Amino acid sequence: VAEDPVVAAGLTRDALRAVLAVPAVAKRVEATAAARYCAALEAWRSCQRKDPDRVLCASLDAVAAAAERNALAILMVVDDNLRGAAPDVERRKRFLDLVERAAAQGAEVLYFPARHVASDQLIELGGVAATLRYPCPDLQDIVDRRPDAGKGPAPAPLPPPPENDPASLDVEELRRELTKLGRSAKGNLPDLVGRLRKARADAAAKAAKPSSKPTKASAPPPPPPKASKKAPKPKANYDEDDWDDGYDDKYDGAYDY
């Protein structure tokens, strides 16, 4: 490493970042914390380029809201925010609660030492950053309210996750819902959330589609009843005097002799 021209350029933090970017050096320190810090930051920037709704930074409120939705995959925090020397005690308590909640949810939590070479990049991002398990576009515009921002109206509460949103369910609940709807229950958490959203949207569209079968109200009226048969023609009546000639009474007397 000492023969590398990058190292000969100086021992500043910029030079150290350049050294860690050299493939030969990265291979030697891949098992150290420094390599994990740099890899996590690089993964965060790569995700920001491909899917910006899956990354958060600079806002403790936004990251805390993501933790409430079980959306944190990787949480990166500068350790100065967790130490007793932090000037804002309430903010430090919130950072500690956030770290404990993220660890309980299975997220990877990385504490960046303030004097570490990789911490400079995280400090530029506001001292806290997170990679999410699934996109949360409604959290991108949340900005922390600082104590020195002056008096004014209270900040708006954090937006809760939409009612009945699949993102608020855990993996087992997602799989049960997908099985009820006849969909595949395989995959990771983001896949299950997206699949359940699509399944519910398809079911709602199918329910809103009008049925092609006619209802009783729209059925055609019954046909009119058939006309009754004509009455039989009455038989001719003959008097006793007509037995010998067979003619009707109206002809009687016309041929009397």
GROMACS .gro file of C-alpha atoms in nm:
model
  257
    1VAL     CA    1   0.000   0.000   0.000
    2ALA     CA    2   0.287   0.238   0.079
    3GLU     CA    3   0.402   0.226  -0.282
    4ASP     CA    4   0.064   0.338  -0.411
    5PRO     CA    5   0.083   0.695  -0.550
    6VAL     CA    6  -0.245   0.780  -0.381
    7VAL     CA    7  -0.098   0.722  -0.035
    8ALA     CA    8   0.205   0.934  -0.120
    9ALA     CA    9  -0.024   1.228  -0.193
   10GLY     CA   10  -0.084   1.288   0.178
   11LEU     CA   11  -0.255   1.164   0.492
   12THR     CA   12  -0.564   1.384   0.483
   13ARG     CA   13  -0.914   1.240   0.502
   14ASP     CA   14  -0.957   1.288   0.129
   15ALA     CA   15  -0.645   1.081   0.075
   16LEU     CA   16  -0.775   0.810   0.307
   17ARG     CA   17  -1.103   0.794   0.117
   18ALA     CA   18  -0.905   0.760  -0.204
   19VAL     CA   19  -0.699   0.480  -0.049
   20LEU     CA   20  -1.012   0.290   0.059
   21ALA     CA   21  -1.145   0.320  -0.296
   22VAL     CA   22  -0.841   0.135  -0.438
   23PRO     CA   23  -0.953  -0.224  -0.514
   24ALA     CA   24  -0.640  -0.380  -0.365
   25VAL     CA   25  -0.684  -0.189  -0.041
   26ALA     CA   26  -1.058  -0.254  -0.028
   27LYS     CA   27  -0.992  -0.626  -0.059
   28ARG     CA   28  -0.751  -0.619   0.236
   29VAL     CA   29  -0.986  -0.428   0.468
   30GLU     CA   30  -1.314  -0.583   0.353
   31ALA     CA   31  -1.361  -0.748   0.694
   32THR     CA   32  -1.317  -0.423   0.890
   33ALA     CA   33  -1.578  -0.172   1.002
   34ALA     CA   34  -1.433   0.092   0.770
   35ALA     CA   35  -1.512  -0.120   0.467
   36ARG     CA   36  -1.870  -0.177   0.590
   37TYR     CA   37  -1.924   0.196   0.644
   38CYS     CA   38  -1.801   0.279   0.294
   39ALA     CA   39  -2.003  -0.005   0.138
   40ALA     CA   40  -2.323   0.108   0.315
   41LEU     CA   41  -2.279   0.467   0.195
   42GLU     CA   42  -2.209   0.352  -0.159
   43ALA     CA   43  -2.519   0.129  -0.152
   44TRP     CA   44  -2.721   0.428  -0.026
   45ARG     CA   45  -2.601   0.649  -0.313
   46SER     CA   46  -2.662   0.375  -0.568
   47CYS     CA   47  -3.018   0.329  -0.440
   48GLN     CA   48  -3.070   0.707  -0.450
   49ARG     CA   49  -2.984   0.709  -0.821
   50LYS     CA   50  -3.206   0.413  -0.907
   51ASP     CA   51  -3.501   0.455  -0.667
   52PRO     CA   52  -3.489   0.784  -0.470
   53ASP     CA   53  -3.809   0.701  -0.280
   54ARG     CA   54  -3.624   0.419  -0.101
   55VAL     CA   55  -3.368   0.641   0.076
   56LEU     CA   56  -3.394   0.903   0.349
   57CYS     CA   57  -3.142   1.143   0.502
   58ALA     CA   58  -3.104   1.452   0.720
   59SER     CA   59  -3.448   1.415   0.882
   60LEU     CA   60  -3.490   1.232   1.210
   61ASP     CA   61  -3.868   1.275   1.182
   62ALA     CA   62  -3.877   1.107   0.841
   63VAL     CA   63  -3.656   0.816   0.949
   64ALA     CA   64  -3.864   0.769   1.267
   65ALA     CA   65  -4.182   0.757   1.057
   66ALA     CA   66  -4.022   0.491   0.837
   67ALA     CA   67  -3.937   0.290   1.150
   68GLU     CA   68  -4.303   0.305   1.257
   69ARG     CA   69  -4.389   0.138   0.923
   70ASN     CA   70  -4.121  -0.131   0.966
   71ALA     CA   71  -3.958   0.004   0.650
   72LEU     CA   72  -3.594   0.040   0.763
   73ALA     CA   73  -3.340  -0.191   0.600
   74ILE     CA   74  -3.014  -0.008   0.690
   75LEU     CA   75  -2.987   0.275   0.943
   76MET     CA   76  -2.669   0.487   0.955
   77VAL     CA   77  -2.614   0.728   1.246
   78VAL     CA   78  -2.319   0.941   1.355
   79ASP     CA   79  -2.245   0.840   1.713
   80ASP     CA   80  -2.231   1.203   1.830
   81ASN     CA   81  -2.612   1.200   1.812
   82LEU     CA   82  -2.621   0.919   2.069
   83ARG     CA   83  -2.368   1.049   2.322
   84GLY     CA   84  -2.443   1.239   2.640
   85ALA     CA   85  -2.255   1.542   2.507
   86ALA     CA   86  -2.525   1.603   2.244
   87PRO     CA   87  -2.665   1.956   2.304
   88ASP     CA   88  -3.029   1.862   2.246
   89VAL     CA   89  -3.125   1.605   2.511
   90GLU     CA   90  -3.471   1.535   2.369
   91ARG     CA   91  -3.327   1.481   2.023
   92ARG     CA   92  -3.066   1.243   2.165
   93LYS     CA   93  -3.343   1.041   2.334
   94ARG     CA   94  -3.527   1.021   2.006
   95PHE     CA   95  -3.213   0.893   1.834
   96LEU     CA   96  -3.172   0.624   2.100
   97ASP     CA   97  -3.536   0.517   2.064
   98LEU     CA   98  -3.494   0.505   1.686
   99VAL     CA   99  -3.184   0.286   1.708
  100GLU     CA  100  -3.352   0.044   1.949
  101ARG     CA  101  -3.664   0.018   1.735
  102ALA     CA  102  -3.465  -0.038   1.415
  103ALA     CA  103  -3.256  -0.312   1.578
  104ALA     CA  104  -3.571  -0.481   1.713
  105GLN     CA  105  -3.720  -0.485   1.361
  106GLY     CA  106  -3.414  -0.661   1.219
  107ALA     CA  107  -3.264  -0.362   1.039
  108GLU     CA  108  -2.888  -0.326   1.014
  109VAL     CA  109  -2.775  -0.038   1.237
  110LEU     CA  110  -2.434   0.122   1.171
  111TYR     CA  111  -2.281   0.366   1.421
  112PHE     CA  112  -2.032   0.595   1.246
  113PRO     CA  113  -1.761   0.732   1.480
  114ALA     CA  114  -1.744   1.109   1.441
  115ARG     CA  115  -1.369   1.097   1.373
  116HIS     CA  116  -1.393   0.818   1.118
  117VAL     CA  117  -1.309   0.904   0.761
  118ALA     CA  118  -1.646   0.775   0.640
  119SER     CA  119  -1.836   0.993   0.889
  120ASP     CA  120  -1.768   1.306   0.685
  121GLN     CA  121  -1.996   1.179   0.411
  122LEU     CA  122  -2.270   1.087   0.658
  123ILE     CA  123  -2.240   1.426   0.829
  124GLU     CA  124  -2.294   1.589   0.491
  125LEU     CA  125  -2.620   1.391   0.473
  126GLY     CA  126  -2.735   1.536   0.806
  127GLY     CA  127  -2.588   1.281   1.046
  128VAL     CA  128  -2.856   1.020   0.979
  129ALA     CA  129  -2.950   0.826   0.668
  130ALA     CA  130  -3.150   0.513   0.591
  131THR     CA  131  -3.210   0.270   0.309
  132LEU     CA  132  -3.571   0.147   0.306
  133ARG     CA  133  -3.718  -0.192   0.233
  134TYR     CA  134  -3.983  -0.042   0.006
  135PRO     CA  135  -4.052   0.306  -0.140
  136CYS     CA  136  -4.210   0.570   0.089
  137PRO     CA  137  -4.256   0.876  -0.134
  138ASP     CA  138  -4.473   1.056   0.124
  139LEU     CA  139  -4.177   1.077   0.366
  140GLN     CA  140  -3.941   1.257   0.128
  141ASP     CA  141  -4.067   1.609   0.206
  142ILE     CA  142  -4.053   1.584   0.588
  143VAL     CA  143  -3.804   1.829   0.739
  144ASP     CA  144  -3.699   1.838   1.106
  145ARG     CA  145  -3.792   2.144   1.308
  146ARG     CA  146  -3.487   2.272   1.493
  147PRO     CA  147  -3.509   2.437   1.838
  148ASP     CA  148  -3.349   2.756   1.700
  149ALA     CA  149  -3.608   2.794   1.426
  150GLY     CA  150  -3.797   3.052   1.634
  151LYS     CA  151  -4.141   3.047   1.782
  152GLY     CA  152  -4.430   2.961   1.562
  153PRO     CA  153  -4.709   2.711   1.512
  154ALA     CA  154  -4.646   2.356   1.620
  155PRO     CA  155  -4.516   2.130   1.346
  156ALA     CA  156  -4.767   1.908   1.174
  157PRO     CA  157  -4.779   1.550   1.306
  158LEU     CA  158  -4.605   1.282   1.109
  159PRO     CA  159  -4.828   1.129   0.844
  160PRO     CA  160  -4.948   0.784   0.951
  161PRO     CA  161  -4.940   0.502   0.700
  162PRO     CA  162  -5.258   0.484   0.490
  163GLU     CA  163  -5.542   0.288   0.648
  164ASN     CA  164  -5.526  -0.084   0.567
  165ASP     CA  165  -5.205  -0.025   0.373
  166PRO     CA  166  -5.010  -0.351   0.323
  167ALA     CA  167  -4.695  -0.173   0.439
  168SER     CA  168  -4.830  -0.176   0.795
  169LEU     CA  169  -4.852  -0.557   0.802
  170ASP     CA  170  -4.576  -0.798   0.891
  171VAL     CA  171  -4.460  -1.084   0.668
  172GLU     CA  172  -4.694  -1.348   0.813
  173GLU     CA  173  -4.999  -1.122   0.783
  174LEU     CA  174  -4.906  -1.038   0.425
  175ARG     CA  175  -4.879  -1.405   0.335
  176ARG     CA  176  -5.215  -1.486   0.492
  177GLU     CA  177  -5.386  -1.204   0.300
  178LEU     CA  178  -5.225  -1.312  -0.028
  179THR     CA  179  -5.331  -1.673   0.028
  180LYS     CA  180  -5.692  -1.562   0.085
  181LEU     CA  181  -5.683  -1.373  -0.247
  182GLY     CA  182  -5.532  -1.670  -0.430
  183ARG     CA  183  -5.195  -1.504  -0.493
  184SER     CA  184  -4.844  -1.635  -0.438
  185ALA     CA  185  -4.709  -1.578  -0.085
  186LYS     CA  186  -4.342  -1.622  -0.175
  187GLY     CA  187  -4.083  -1.345  -0.176
  188ASN     CA  188  -3.938  -1.080   0.053
  189LEU     CA  189  -4.126  -0.803   0.230
  190PRO     CA  190  -4.124  -0.543  -0.054
  191ASP     CA  191  -4.245  -0.805  -0.304
  192LEU     CA  192  -4.528  -0.915  -0.075
  193VAL     CA  193  -4.637  -0.555  -0.012
  194GLY     CA  194  -4.649  -0.473  -0.383
  195ARG     CA  195  -4.827  -0.799  -0.468
  196LEU     CA  196  -5.096  -0.745  -0.204
  197ARG     CA  197  -5.154  -0.386  -0.321
  198LYS     CA  198  -5.205  -0.509  -0.678
  199ALA     CA  199  -5.431  -0.794  -0.565
  200ARG     CA  200  -5.654  -0.557  -0.367
  201ALA     CA  201  -5.669  -0.312  -0.658
  202ASP     CA  202  -5.769  -0.593  -0.897
  203ALA     CA  203  -6.038  -0.713  -0.657
  204ALA     CA  204  -6.179  -0.359  -0.619
  205ALA     CA  205  -6.185  -0.308  -0.996
  206LYS     CA  206  -6.361  -0.640  -1.045
  207ALA     CA  207  -6.622  -0.553  -0.782
  208ALA     CA  208  -6.687  -0.212  -0.943
  209LYS     CA  209  -6.737  -0.364  -1.290
  210PRO     CA  210  -7.113  -0.388  -1.376
  211SER     CA  211  -7.252  -0.739  -1.419
  212SER     CA  212  -7.360  -0.848  -1.768
  213LYS     CA  213  -7.651  -1.059  -1.635
  214PRO     CA  214  -7.992  -0.879  -1.643
  215THR     CA  215  -8.151  -0.821  -1.306
  216LYS     CA  216  -8.518  -0.867  -1.223
  217ALA     CA  217  -8.581  -0.496  -1.259
  218SER     CA  218  -8.433  -0.487  -1.610
  219ALA     CA  219  -8.593  -0.817  -1.728
  220PRO     CA  220  -8.841  -0.781  -2.016
  221PRO     CA  221  -9.212  -0.783  -1.920
  222PRO     CA  222  -9.394  -1.115  -1.953
  223PRO     CA  223  -9.585  -1.173  -2.282
  224PRO     CA  224  -9.957  -1.092  -2.283
  225PRO     CA  225 -10.193  -1.382  -2.220
  226LYS     CA  226 -10.315  -1.568  -2.526
  227ALA     CA  227 -10.665  -1.490  -2.653
  228SER     CA  228 -10.930  -1.739  -2.550
  229LYS     CA  229 -11.073  -1.975  -2.810
  230LYS     CA  230 -11.382  -1.867  -3.003
  231ALA     CA  231 -11.711  -1.981  -2.860
  232PRO     CA  232 -11.860  -2.279  -3.050
  233LYS     CA  233 -12.130  -2.200  -3.300
  234PRO     CA  234 -12.474  -2.281  -3.155
  235LYS     CA  235 -12.657  -2.568  -3.312
  236ALA     CA  236 -12.980  -2.503  -3.502
  237ASN     CA  237 -13.299  -2.584  -3.315
  238TYR     CA  238 -13.575  -2.768  -3.497
  239ASP     CA  239 -13.946  -2.771  -3.408
  240GLU     CA  240 -14.164  -3.078  -3.418
  241ASP     CA  241 -14.312  -2.957  -3.746
  242ASP     CA  242 -13.974  -2.962  -3.917
  243TRP     CA  243 -13.906  -3.333  -3.883
  244ASP     CA  244 -14.038  -3.410  -4.226
  245ASP     CA  245 -13.854  -3.142  -4.421
  246GLY     CA  246 -13.537  -3.058  -4.222
  247TYR     CA  247 -13.562  -2.687  -4.292
  248ASP     CA  248 -13.517  -2.419  -4.039
  249ASP     CA  249 -13.810  -2.239  -3.881
  250LYS     CA  250 -13.736  -1.919  -4.069
  251TYR     CA  251 -13.839  -2.096  -4.388
  252ASP     CA  252 -14.162  -2.231  -4.245
  253GLY     CA  253 -14.470  -2.107  -4.425
  254ALA     CA  254 -14.277  -1.999  -4.730
  255TYR     CA  255 -14.378  -2.307  -4.915
  256ASP     CA  256 -14.714  -2.388  -4.761
  257TYR     CA  257 -14.963  -2.520  -5.003
   0.00000   0.00000   0.00000
